Amino acid sequence: MVQAPRIAVIGVGNTFRRDDGIGPAVVRRLRERAVERPLPPSVELADCDGETGRLMSLWEGAELAIVIDAAHAHPGHPGRVHRFGLEGPYAGPAAASSHGLGLGEAIELSDVLGRLPDRLLVLAVEGADRSLGTGLTPAVAAVVDRLAATVEAEITLHRDARARHTGHRVNGERRPADG
């Protein structure tokens, strides 16, 4: 029996720092959407403050890890989404994050320790406001539903690609990956 892939969806951020809470907001929306359209049981949804060790433990052993985080650019375009993908060994600069340490360091350290997920996708959203307070600014809040749909689509694409490579069952019968 082929075991379902473990997929980690990690919302990075601090909900008490306005737009820095985009990651947890998307994870919360995914939980809400899962009431009507359940995610596969192999999908783990998690919030994280961006601490390096916690990030590494959340994605270790995953076939796919999707990280949603706030990013800051100057000049910024609040709500703009940047997509960074990593498959195989890491060979680039640290990913942009709103945290002093965290995502980039977790990627680099995971690579050195052989603990990267098979595939890592980072969705970084430019924010406008990191001040103390709750609630996303309108431009950032406007992308939450779109990001939740993107995450669901990535999970489906990953599951379908895996089924093609490992074969799948149709009416209880195993079919080859190409048929």
Short mmCIF file of C-alpha atoms in Angstrom, two decimals:
data_model
loop_
_atom_site.label_atom_id
_atom_site.label_comp_id
_atom_site.label_asym_id
_atom_site.label_seq_id
_atom_site.Cartn_x
_atom_site.Cartn_y
_atom_site.Cartn_z
CA MET A 1 0.00 0.00 0.00
CA VAL A 2 1.33 3.42 -0.96
CA GLN A 3 1.35 5.83 1.97
CA ALA A 4 -0.19 9.25 1.41
CA PRO A 5 2.36 12.06 1.25
CA ARG A 6 2.69 14.29 4.27
CA ILE A 7 1.97 17.87 3.27
CA ALA A 8 2.71 20.69 5.69
CA VAL A 9 1.01 24.06 5.28
CA ILE A 10 2.65 26.59 7.59
CA GLY A 11 1.31 30.07 8.24
CA VAL A 12 4.19 32.16 9.57
CA GLY A 13 3.55 35.36 11.44
CA ASN A 14 2.32 37.28 14.44
CA THR A 15 -1.39 38.09 14.49
CA PHE A 16 -0.70 40.97 16.90
CA ARG A 17 1.48 42.79 14.32
CA ARG A 18 -1.17 43.64 11.73
CA ASP A 19 -0.03 42.46 8.23
CA ASP A 20 2.55 40.14 9.74
CA GLY A 21 -0.44 37.91 10.52
CA ILE A 22 -1.08 36.99 6.86
CA GLY A 23 0.28 33.44 7.28
CA PRO A 24 -1.97 32.54 10.22
CA ALA A 25 -4.91 34.27 8.46
CA VAL A 26 -4.54 32.00 5.41
CA VAL A 27 -4.26 28.89 7.60
CA ARG A 28 -7.40 29.99 9.48
CA ARG A 29 -9.23 30.43 6.14
CA LEU A 30 -8.11 26.97 5.02
CA ARG A 31 -9.55 25.49 8.23
CA GLU A 32 -12.84 27.32 7.58
CA ARG A 33 -12.98 26.11 3.96
CA ALA A 34 -12.18 22.53 5.05
CA VAL A 35 -15.56 22.32 6.79
CA GLU A 36 -17.22 22.22 3.34
CA ARG A 37 -14.31 20.79 1.32
CA PRO A 38 -12.10 18.66 3.57
CA LEU A 39 -8.40 18.57 2.86
CA PRO A 40 -6.71 15.16 2.47
CA PRO A 41 -5.92 13.60 5.88
CA SER A 42 -2.18 13.81 5.14
CA VAL A 43 -2.32 17.63 5.17
CA GLU A 44 -1.18 19.31 8.37
CA LEU A 45 -2.09 22.95 8.93
CA ALA A 46 0.10 24.84 11.40
CA ASP A 47 0.78 28.35 12.65
CA CYS A 48 4.35 29.34 13.45
CA ASP A 49 6.02 32.45 14.79
CA GLY A 50 8.91 31.96 12.35
CA GLU A 51 11.37 30.51 14.86
CA THR A 52 13.95 28.51 12.91
CA GLY A 53 13.77 25.26 14.89
CA ARG A 54 9.98 25.18 14.85
CA LEU A 55 9.84 25.75 11.09
CA MET A 56 12.31 22.93 10.56
CA SER A 57 10.32 20.54 12.74
CA LEU A 58 7.07 21.38 10.94
CA TRP A 59 8.37 20.64 7.45
CA GLU A 60 10.81 17.83 8.21
CA GLY A 61 9.79 14.65 6.41
CA ALA A 62 7.16 16.38 4.27
CA GLU A 63 6.94 15.70 0.57
CA LEU A 64 5.52 19.20 0.15
CA ALA A 65 5.72 22.16 2.50
CA ILE A 66 3.86 25.36 1.70
CA VAL A 67 4.86 28.39 3.77
CA ILE A 68 2.82 31.59 3.80
CA ASP A 69 4.64 34.60 5.26
CA ALA A 70 4.72 38.38 5.19
CA ALA A 71 7.47 40.13 3.26
CA HIS A 72 8.60 43.71 3.18
CA ALA A 73 9.88 45.50 0.12
CA HIS A 74 10.85 49.11 -0.45
CA PRO A 75 8.99 50.54 -2.14
CA GLY A 76 6.28 48.06 -1.26
CA HIS A 77 3.08 47.09 -2.97
CA PRO A 78 0.85 45.81 -0.14
CA GLY A 79 -0.92 42.61 -1.13
CA ARG A 80 1.56 41.65 -3.87
CA VAL A 81 2.36 37.94 -3.63
CA HIS A 82 5.82 36.57 -4.36
CA ARG A 83 6.22 32.88 -5.08
CA PHE A 84 9.47 31.04 -4.35
CA GLY A 85 9.87 27.36 -5.07
CA LEU A 86 12.57 24.97 -4.00
CA GLU A 87 12.93 21.37 -5.06
CA GLY A 88 16.04 19.43 -4.14
CA PRO A 89 19.16 20.95 -2.59
CA TYR A 90 19.07 24.62 -1.68
CA ALA A 91 21.37 26.81 -3.74
CA GLY A 92 20.34 30.40 -3.26
CA PRO A 93 20.09 33.33 -0.89
CA ALA A 94 17.78 33.29 2.11
CA ALA A 95 14.13 33.89 1.30
CA ALA A 96 12.68 37.27 2.18
CA SER A 97 10.70 37.35 5.42
CA SER A 98 9.47 39.96 7.84
CA HIS A 99 11.24 38.15 10.68
CA GLY A 100 14.81 38.96 11.70
CA LEU A 101 15.71 35.29 11.79
CA GLY A 102 13.54 32.49 10.64
CA LEU A 103 12.58 31.34 7.19
CA GLY A 104 15.83 31.93 5.29
CA GLU A 105 17.92 30.53 8.12
CA ALA A 106 15.58 27.54 8.48
CA ILE A 107 15.98 26.76 4.77
CA GLU A 108 19.76 27.03 4.91
CA LEU A 109 20.09 25.00 8.10
CA SER A 110 17.62 22.35 6.90
CA ASP A 111 19.65 21.99 3.73
CA VAL A 112 22.90 21.53 5.64
CA LEU A 113 21.26 18.98 7.97
CA GLY A 114 19.43 17.14 5.18
CA ARG A 115 16.03 18.08 6.64
CA LEU A 116 14.43 20.05 3.80
CA PRO A 117 11.06 18.85 2.54
CA ASP A 118 11.12 17.24 -0.91
CA ARG A 119 9.48 20.38 -2.28
CA LEU A 120 9.13 23.76 -0.60
CA LEU A 121 6.85 26.53 -1.80
CA VAL A 122 6.96 29.97 -0.16
CA LEU A 123 4.15 32.45 -0.73
CA ALA A 124 5.38 35.80 0.58
CA VAL A 125 2.93 38.69 0.76
CA GLU A 126 4.07 42.30 0.85
CA GLY A 127 2.57 44.05 3.85
CA ALA A 128 1.88 47.67 4.66
CA ASP A 129 1.73 47.73 8.46
CA ARG A 130 3.68 45.75 11.08
CA SER A 131 2.69 47.94 14.00
CA LEU A 132 1.09 46.52 17.13
CA GLY A 133 -2.55 45.71 16.61
CA THR A 134 -4.80 43.07 15.14
CA GLY A 135 -6.34 42.78 11.72
CA LEU A 136 -4.82 42.91 8.27
CA THR A 137 -4.81 46.07 6.20
CA PRO A 138 -7.39 46.01 3.36
CA ALA A 139 -4.82 45.33 0.61
CA VAL A 140 -3.38 42.34 2.45
CA ALA A 141 -6.75 41.03 3.63
CA ALA A 142 -7.88 41.05 -0.02
CA VAL A 143 -5.45 38.24 -0.93
CA VAL A 144 -6.38 35.78 1.86
CA ASP A 145 -9.05 33.91 -0.14
CA ARG A 146 -6.89 33.80 -3.27
CA LEU A 147 -3.95 32.39 -1.28
CA ALA A 148 -6.18 29.76 0.36
CA ALA A 149 -7.34 28.70 -3.12
CA THR A 150 -3.71 28.64 -4.33
CA VAL A 151 -2.71 26.38 -1.44
CA GLU A 152 -5.63 24.02 -2.14
CA ALA A 153 -4.65 23.91 -5.83
CA GLU A 154 -1.01 23.15 -4.97
CA ILE A 155 -2.12 20.28 -2.72
CA THR A 156 -4.28 18.87 -5.54
CA LEU A 157 -1.46 19.24 -8.09
CA HIS A 158 0.97 17.49 -5.75
CA ARG A 159 -1.49 14.66 -5.04
CA ASP A 160 -2.25 14.21 -8.75
CA ALA A 161 1.43 14.25 -9.75
CA ARG A 162 2.20 11.69 -7.07
CA ALA A 163 -0.65 9.47 -8.29
CA ARG A 164 0.74 9.60 -11.84
CA HIS A 165 4.19 8.56 -10.61
CA THR A 166 3.10 5.81 -8.22
CA GLY A 167 0.06 4.50 -10.08
CA HIS A 168 -3.44 4.74 -8.71
CA ARG A 169 -6.48 2.59 -8.01
CA VAL A 170 -9.55 2.72 -10.21
CA ASN A 171 -12.53 0.66 -8.98
CA GLY A 172 -10.20 -1.13 -6.58
CA GLU A 173 -7.76 -2.08 -9.34
CA ARG A 174 -4.21 -0.74 -9.49
CA ARG A 175 -3.50 1.13 -12.71
CA PRO A 176 -0.04 2.04 -13.96
CA ALA A 177 1.05 5.63 -13.66
CA ASP A 178 0.77 6.23 -17.40
CA GLY A 179 -2.64 4.57 -17.86
#
